[in-house]
PDB file of C-alpha atoms in Angstrom:
ATOM      1  CA  MET A1416     150.204 108.491  52.437  1.00  0.00           C
ATOM      2  CA  THR A1417     151.928 105.661  54.271  1.00  0.00           C
ATOM      3  CA  SER A1418     155.015 107.832  54.421  1.00  0.00           C
ATOM      4  CA  HIS A1419     153.027 110.201  56.688  1.00  0.00           C
ATOM      5  CA  LEU A1420     151.083 107.619  58.675  1.00  0.00           C
ATOM      6  CA  ARG A1421     154.022 105.483  59.783  1.00  0.00           C
ATOM      7  CA  PRO A1422     155.925 108.340  61.531  1.00  0.00           C
ATOM      8  CA  ALA A1423     152.670 109.592  63.062  1.00  0.00           C
ATOM      9  CA  PHE A1424     151.928 106.176  64.587  1.00  0.00           C
ATOM     10  CA  VAL A1425     155.521 105.804  65.814  1.00  0.00           C
ATOM     11  CA  ILE A1426     155.428 109.236  67.484  1.00  0.00           C
ATOM     12  CA  PHE A1427     151.961 108.496  68.915  1.00  0.00           C
ATOM     13  CA  GLY A1428     153.186 105.179  70.365  1.00  0.00           C
ATOM     14  CA  ALA A1429     156.384 106.691  71.746  1.00  0.00           C
ATOM     15  CA  LEU A1430     154.561 109.617  73.402  1.00  0.00           C
ATOM     16  CA  THR A1431     151.909 107.276  74.819  1.00  0.00           C
ATOM     17  CA  ILE A1432     154.589 105.128  76.453  1.00  0.00           C
ATOM     18  CA  LEU A1433     156.572 108.166  77.634  1.00  0.00           C
ATOM     19  CA  CYS A1434     153.694 110.327  78.892  1.00  0.00           C
ATOM     20  CA  GLY A1435     151.142 107.635  79.757  1.00  0.00           C
ATOM     21  CA  VAL A1436     153.390 105.028  81.382  1.00  0.00           C
ATOM     22  CA  LEU A1437     156.955 106.095  82.159  1.00  0.00           C
ATOM     23  CA  TYR A1438     156.258 109.624  83.445  1.00  0.00           C
ATOM     24  CA  PRO A1439     153.407 108.584  85.821  1.00  0.00           C
ATOM     25  CA  LEU A1440     155.514 105.692  87.147  1.00  0.00           C
ATOM     26  CA  ALA A1441     158.465 108.021  87.744  1.00  0.00           C
ATOM     27  CA  VAL A1442     156.328 110.638  89.524  1.00  0.00           C
ATOM     28  CA  SER A1443     154.617 107.977  91.648  1.00  0.00           C
ATOM     29  CA  GLY A1444     157.982 106.416  92.507  1.00  0.00           C
ATOM     30  CA  VAL A1445     159.489 109.746  93.567  1.00  0.00           C
ATOM     31  CA  ALA A1446     156.372 110.590  95.615  1.00  0.00           C
ATOM     32  CA  ALA A1447     156.397 107.207  97.351  1.00  0.00           C
ATOM     33  CA  THR A1448     160.091 107.629  98.172  1.00  0.00           C
ATOM     34  CA  VAL A1449     160.139 111.284  99.237  1.00  0.00           C
ATOM     35  CA  PHE A1450     156.624 111.608 100.732  1.00  0.00           C
ATOM     36  CA  PRO A1451     155.528 108.045 101.582  1.00  0.00           C
ATOM     37  CA  SER A1452     152.684 108.960 103.957  1.00  0.00           C
ATOM     38  CA  GLN A1453     151.178 111.589 101.678  1.00  0.00           C
ATOM     39  CA  ALA A1454     151.500 109.371  98.595  1.00  0.00           C
ATOM     40  CA  ALA A1455     149.616 106.628 100.453  1.00  0.00           C
ATOM     41  CA  GLY A1456     146.731 108.983 101.274  1.00  0.00           C
ATOM     42  CA  SER A1457     147.888 110.296 104.678  1.00  0.00           C
ATOM     43  CA  LEU A1458     146.021 107.446 106.337  1.00  0.00           C
ATOM     44  CA  VAL A1459     145.683 107.475 110.115  1.00  0.00           C
ATOM     45  CA  GLU A1460     145.952 104.139 111.917  1.00  0.00           C
ATOM     46  CA  VAL A1461     145.058 103.252 115.493  1.00  0.00           C
ATOM     47  CA  ASP A1462     146.043  99.821 116.803  1.00  0.00           C
ATOM     48  CA  GLY A1463     146.765  98.634 113.260  1.00  0.00           C
ATOM     49  CA  LYS A1464     143.335  99.667 111.973  1.00  0.00           C
ATOM     50  CA  THR A1465     142.862 102.501 109.478  1.00  0.00           C
ATOM     51  CA  VAL A1466     140.460 105.035 110.995  1.00  0.00           C
ATOM     52  CA  GLY A1467     140.613 107.763 108.364  1.00  0.00           C
ATOM     53  CA  SER A1468     142.813 110.202 106.525  1.00  0.00           C
ATOM     54  CA  SER A1469     144.239 113.437 107.855  1.00  0.00           C
ATOM     55  CA  LEU A1470     143.356 115.043 104.507  1.00  0.00           C
ATOM     56  CA  ILE A1471     139.675 114.087 104.168  1.00  0.00           C
ATOM     57  CA  GLY A1472     136.983 115.137 106.602  1.00  0.00           C
ATOM     58  CA  GLN A1473     134.777 112.633 108.378  1.00  0.00           C
ATOM     59  CA  SER A1474     131.260 112.866 109.692  1.00  0.00           C
ATOM     60  CA  PHE A1475     131.026 112.794 113.473  1.00  0.00           C
ATOM     61  CA  SER A1476     127.574 113.074 115.026  1.00  0.00           C
ATOM     62  CA  SER A1477     128.041 111.897 118.612  1.00  0.00           C
ATOM     63  CA  PRO A1478     128.013 114.714 121.199  1.00  0.00           C
ATOM     64  CA  LYS A1479     131.254 113.341 122.673  1.00  0.00           C
ATOM     65  CA  TYR A1480     133.144 114.178 119.464  1.00  0.00           C
ATOM     66  CA  PHE A1481     134.003 117.420 117.742  1.00  0.00           C
ATOM     67  CA  TRP A1482     132.056 117.899 114.537  1.00  0.00           C
ATOM     68  CA  GLY A1483     133.811 119.020 111.374  1.00  0.00           C
ATOM     69  CA  ARG A1484     132.656 121.171 108.525  1.00  0.00           C
ATOM     70  CA  PRO A1485     129.602 120.003 106.648  1.00  0.00           C
ATOM     71  CA  SER A1486     130.459 118.028 103.549  1.00  0.00           C
ATOM     72  CA  GLY A1487     129.494 119.317 100.131  1.00  0.00           C
ATOM     73  CA  THR A1488     129.971 115.992  98.357  1.00  0.00           C
ATOM     74  CA  GLY A1489     127.210 113.768  97.136  1.00  0.00           C
ATOM     75  CA  PRO A1490     125.550 111.371  97.200  1.00  0.00           C
ATOM     76  CA  MET A1491     127.290 110.564 100.496  1.00  0.00           C
ATOM     77  CA  PRO A1492     129.191 112.960 102.780  1.00  0.00           C
ATOM     78  CA  ASN A1493     132.990 113.189 102.667  1.00  0.00           C
ATOM     79  CA  ASN A1494     133.191 111.178  99.464  1.00  0.00           C
ATOM     80  CA  GLY A1495     136.762 111.603  98.246  1.00  0.00           C
ATOM     81  CA  ALA A1496     135.762 110.525  94.741  1.00  0.00           C
ATOM     82  CA  GLY A1497     133.134 113.272  94.566  1.00  0.00           C
ATOM     83  CA  SER A1498     135.158 116.241  95.730  1.00  0.00           C
ATOM     84  CA  SER A1499     133.398 119.446  94.830  1.00  0.00           C
ATOM     85  CA  GLY A1500     131.596 122.339  96.376  1.00  0.00           C
ATOM     86  CA  THR A1501     127.855 122.680  96.297  1.00  0.00           C
ATOM     87  CA  ASN A1502     127.986 125.716  93.987  1.00  0.00           C
ATOM     88  CA  LEU A1503     125.116 127.261  95.920  1.00  0.00           C
ATOM     89  CA  GLY A1504     125.349 131.044  96.063  1.00  0.00           C
ATOM     90  CA  PRO A1505     124.702 133.080  99.229  1.00  0.00           C
ATOM     91  CA  THR A1506     121.152 133.937  98.151  1.00  0.00           C
ATOM     92  CA  ASN A1507     120.220 130.394  97.118  1.00  0.00           C
ATOM     93  CA  ALA A1508     117.225 129.150  99.121  1.00  0.00           C
ATOM     94  CA  ALA A1509     118.672 125.621  99.383  1.00  0.00           C
ATOM     95  CA  LEU A1510     121.866 126.950 100.984  1.00  0.00           C
ATOM     96  CA  ILE A1511     119.927 129.193 103.359  1.00  0.00           C
ATOM     97  CA  ASP A1512     117.714 126.266 104.419  1.00  0.00           C
ATOM     98  CA  ALA A1513     120.749 123.984 104.879  1.00  0.00           C
ATOM     99  CA  VAL A1514     122.525 126.572 107.037  1.00  0.00           C
ATOM    100  CA  LYS A1515     119.382 127.112 109.137  1.00  0.00           C
ATOM    101  CA  GLY A1516     119.095 123.352 109.637  1.00  0.00           C
ATOM    102  CA  ARG A1517     122.736 123.097 110.702  1.00  0.00           C
ATOM    103  CA  ILE A1518     122.308 125.986 113.144  1.00  0.00           C
ATOM    104  CA  GLU A1519     119.261 124.261 114.649  1.00  0.00           C
ATOM    105  CA  ALA A1520     121.201 120.986 114.980  1.00  0.00           C
ATOM    106  CA  LEU A1521     124.085 122.738 116.749  1.00  0.00           C
ATOM    107  CA  LYS A1522     121.706 124.526 119.120  1.00  0.00           C
ATOM    108  CA  ALA A1523     119.791 121.290 119.826  1.00  0.00           C
ATOM    109  CA  ALA A1524     123.043 119.464 120.648  1.00  0.00           C
ATOM    110  CA  ASP A1525     124.131 122.213 123.066  1.00  0.00           C
ATOM    111  CA  PRO A1526     121.096 124.315 124.083  1.00  0.00           C
ATOM    112  CA  GLY A1527     122.966 126.276 126.748  1.00  0.00           C
ATOM    113  CA  ASN A1528     125.605 127.552 124.324  1.00  0.00           C
ATOM    114  CA  THR A1529     124.986 131.237 123.582  1.00  0.00           C
ATOM    115  CA  GLN A1530     128.223 131.900 121.677  1.00  0.00           C
ATOM    116  CA  PRO A1531     127.980 132.973 118.043  1.00  0.00           C
ATOM    117  CA  ILE A1532     128.229 129.923 115.777  1.00  0.00           C
ATOM    118  CA  PRO A1533     131.388 130.024 113.631  1.00  0.00           C
ATOM    119  CA  VAL A1534     130.609 130.010 109.925  1.00  0.00           C
ATOM    120  CA  ASP A1535     132.750 126.949 109.224  1.00  0.00           C
ATOM    121  CA  LEU A1536     130.375 124.787 111.293  1.00  0.00           C
ATOM    122  CA  VAL A1537     127.427 125.578 109.031  1.00  0.00           C
ATOM    123  CA  THR A1538     128.979 125.938 105.549  1.00  0.00           C
ATOM    124  CA  ALA A1539     130.949 123.470 103.424  1.00  0.00           C
ATOM    125  CA  SER A1540     134.403 124.210 102.074  1.00  0.00           C
ATOM    126  CA  ALA A1541     135.152 124.525  98.368  1.00  0.00           C
ATOM    127  CA  SER A1542     136.254 120.886  98.133  1.00  0.00           C
ATOM    128  CA  GLY A1543     133.482 119.625 100.391  1.00  0.00           C
ATOM    129  CA  LEU A1544     136.093 117.478 102.177  1.00  0.00           C
ATOM    130  CA  ASP A1545     137.768 119.853 104.621  1.00  0.00           C
ATOM    131  CA  PRO A1546     139.248 117.859 107.549  1.00  0.00           C
ATOM    132  CA  GLU A1547     139.915 120.972 109.619  1.00  0.00           C
ATOM    133  CA  ILE A1548     137.926 123.576 111.497  1.00  0.00           C
ATOM    134  CA  SER A1549     138.911 126.917 112.931  1.00  0.00           C
ATOM    135  CA  PRO A1550     139.999 127.102 116.572  1.00  0.00           C
ATOM    136  CA  ALA A1551     136.841 129.180 117.178  1.00  0.00           C
ATOM    137  CA  ALA A1552     134.692 126.318 115.839  1.00  0.00           C
ATOM    138  CA  ALA A1553     136.481 123.865 118.132  1.00  0.00           C
ATOM    139  CA  ARG A1554     136.108 126.170 121.149  1.00  0.00           C
ATOM    140  CA  TYR A1555     132.397 126.587 120.342  1.00  0.00           C
ATOM    141  CA  GLN A1556     131.975 122.818 120.797  1.00  0.00           C
ATOM    142  CA  ALA A1557     134.222 122.438 123.848  1.00  0.00           C
ATOM    143  CA  ALA A1558     131.493 122.612 126.516  1.00  0.00           C
ATOM    144  CA  ARG A1559     129.322 120.023 124.737  1.00  0.00           C
ATOM    145  CA  VAL A1560     132.222 117.595 124.322  1.00  0.00           C
ATOM    146  CA  ALA A1561     133.380 118.137 127.911  1.00  0.00           C
ATOM    147  CA  ALA A1562     129.892 117.449 129.280  1.00  0.00           C
ATOM    148  CA  ALA A1563     129.452 114.319 127.165  1.00  0.00           C
ATOM    149  CA  ARG A1564     132.817 112.956 128.315  1.00  0.00           C
ATOM    150  CA  GLN A1565     132.502 114.220 131.903  1.00  0.00           C
ATOM    151  CA  PHE A1566     135.605 116.390 131.536  1.00  0.00           C
ATOM    152  CA  ASN A1567     136.370 119.815 132.831  1.00  0.00           C
ATOM    153  CA  THR A1568     135.900 122.284 129.953  1.00  0.00           C
ATOM    154  CA  ASN A1569     139.403 123.664 130.562  1.00  0.00           C
ATOM    155  CA  GLN A1570     140.853 120.185 129.850  1.00  0.00           C
ATOM    156  CA  VAL A1571     139.097 120.145 126.481  1.00  0.00           C
ATOM    157  CA  LEU A1572     140.202 123.713 125.717  1.00  0.00           C
ATOM    158  CA  ALA A1573     143.801 122.726 126.501  1.00  0.00           C
ATOM    159  CA  LEU A1574     143.508 119.780 124.116  1.00  0.00           C
ATOM    160  CA  ILE A1575     142.200 122.119 121.404  1.00  0.00           C
ATOM    161  CA  GLU A1576     145.164 124.419 122.001  1.00  0.00           C
ATOM    162  CA  GLN A1577     147.584 121.478 121.695  1.00  0.00           C
ATOM    163  CA  HIS A1578     146.071 120.479 118.344  1.00  0.00           C
ATOM    164  CA  THR A1579     145.817 123.974 116.841  1.00  0.00           C
ATOM    165  CA  ARG A1580     148.192 124.344 113.908  1.00  0.00           C
ATOM    166  CA  PRO A1581     149.483 127.802 112.966  1.00  0.00           C
ATOM    167  CA  GLN A1582     149.279 129.476 109.596  1.00  0.00           C
ATOM    168  CA  TYR A1583     151.428 127.888 106.893  1.00  0.00           C
ATOM    169  CA  PHE A1584     154.836 129.583 106.839  1.00  0.00           C
ATOM    170  CA  GLY A1585     153.585 132.026 109.477  1.00  0.00           C
ATOM    171  CA  PHE A1586     151.386 134.055 107.120  1.00  0.00           C
ATOM    172  CA  PHE A1587     149.453 131.848 104.676  1.00  0.00           C
ATOM    173  CA  GLY A1588     145.959 130.668 105.554  1.00  0.00           C
ATOM    174  CA  GLU A1589     144.442 130.584 109.020  1.00  0.00           C
ATOM    175  CA  PRO A1590     145.136 128.613 112.197  1.00  0.00           C
ATOM    176  CA  ARG A1591     143.295 125.296 112.089  1.00  0.00           C
ATOM    177  CA  VAL A1592     142.449 122.153 114.040  1.00  0.00           C
ATOM    178  CA  ASN A1593     142.314 118.713 112.423  1.00  0.00           C
ATOM    179  CA  VAL A1594     139.039 117.195 113.664  1.00  0.00           C
ATOM    180  CA  LEU A1595     140.122 113.557 113.335  1.00  0.00           C
ATOM    181  CA  ALA A1596     143.361 114.147 115.245  1.00  0.00           C
ATOM    182  CA  LEU A1597     141.502 116.017 117.990  1.00  0.00           C
ATOM    183  CA  ASN A1598     138.871 113.291 118.326  1.00  0.00           C
ATOM    184  CA  LEU A1599     141.525 110.578 118.441  1.00  0.00           C
ATOM    185  CA  ALA A1600     143.308 112.518 121.180  1.00  0.00           C
ATOM    186  CA  LEU A1601     140.021 112.627 123.102  1.00  0.00           C
ATOM    187  CA  ASP A1602     139.634 108.872 122.726  1.00  0.00           C
ATOM    188  CA  GLN A1603     143.160 108.331 124.055  1.00  0.00           C
ATOM    189  CA  THR A1604     142.179 110.045 127.307  1.00  0.00           C
ATOM    190  CA  GLY A1605     140.080 106.988 128.112  1.00  0.00           C
ATOM    191  CA  ARG A1606     136.675 108.632 128.498  1.00  0.00           C
TER     192      ARG A1606
END
């Protein structure tokens, strides 16, 4: 029996060191060398202070900021450790009530806005952490943000256009706007 156990333990130990220590260290080292920003969490700094990540959504509630997609994480919003969707189907009463509440909040924040509300402003993404919104969702909020910051709406629309990223490789996905980057650009305008 010991003739079988000894090789099994040696193989177990060797594979544990190889797969559990050496391989993760090698992958982390290559990532930190080739993609240093992404490996560090794509953190965004302003004046030496970390203000967020370009990969994880944040909750903005002030009228002078663009609002991102609702978060589907719990128990707190935009919790990177709790990434998951809500798993609520389109006929689920809880989802319907949440969407109605979000629509009411958007209308209360900008009562004069009669545009159709883009779906990404009232529904969470599959990860619950989406940092981006559609250009339509950003344009929907432009008048509210412009009024709160005492800007001309065309200035805000131009800023949205500057921060709109095209489809990946020209055909994959949809155009998108990173909410944190757009809000930081607004803050840099000084108002």
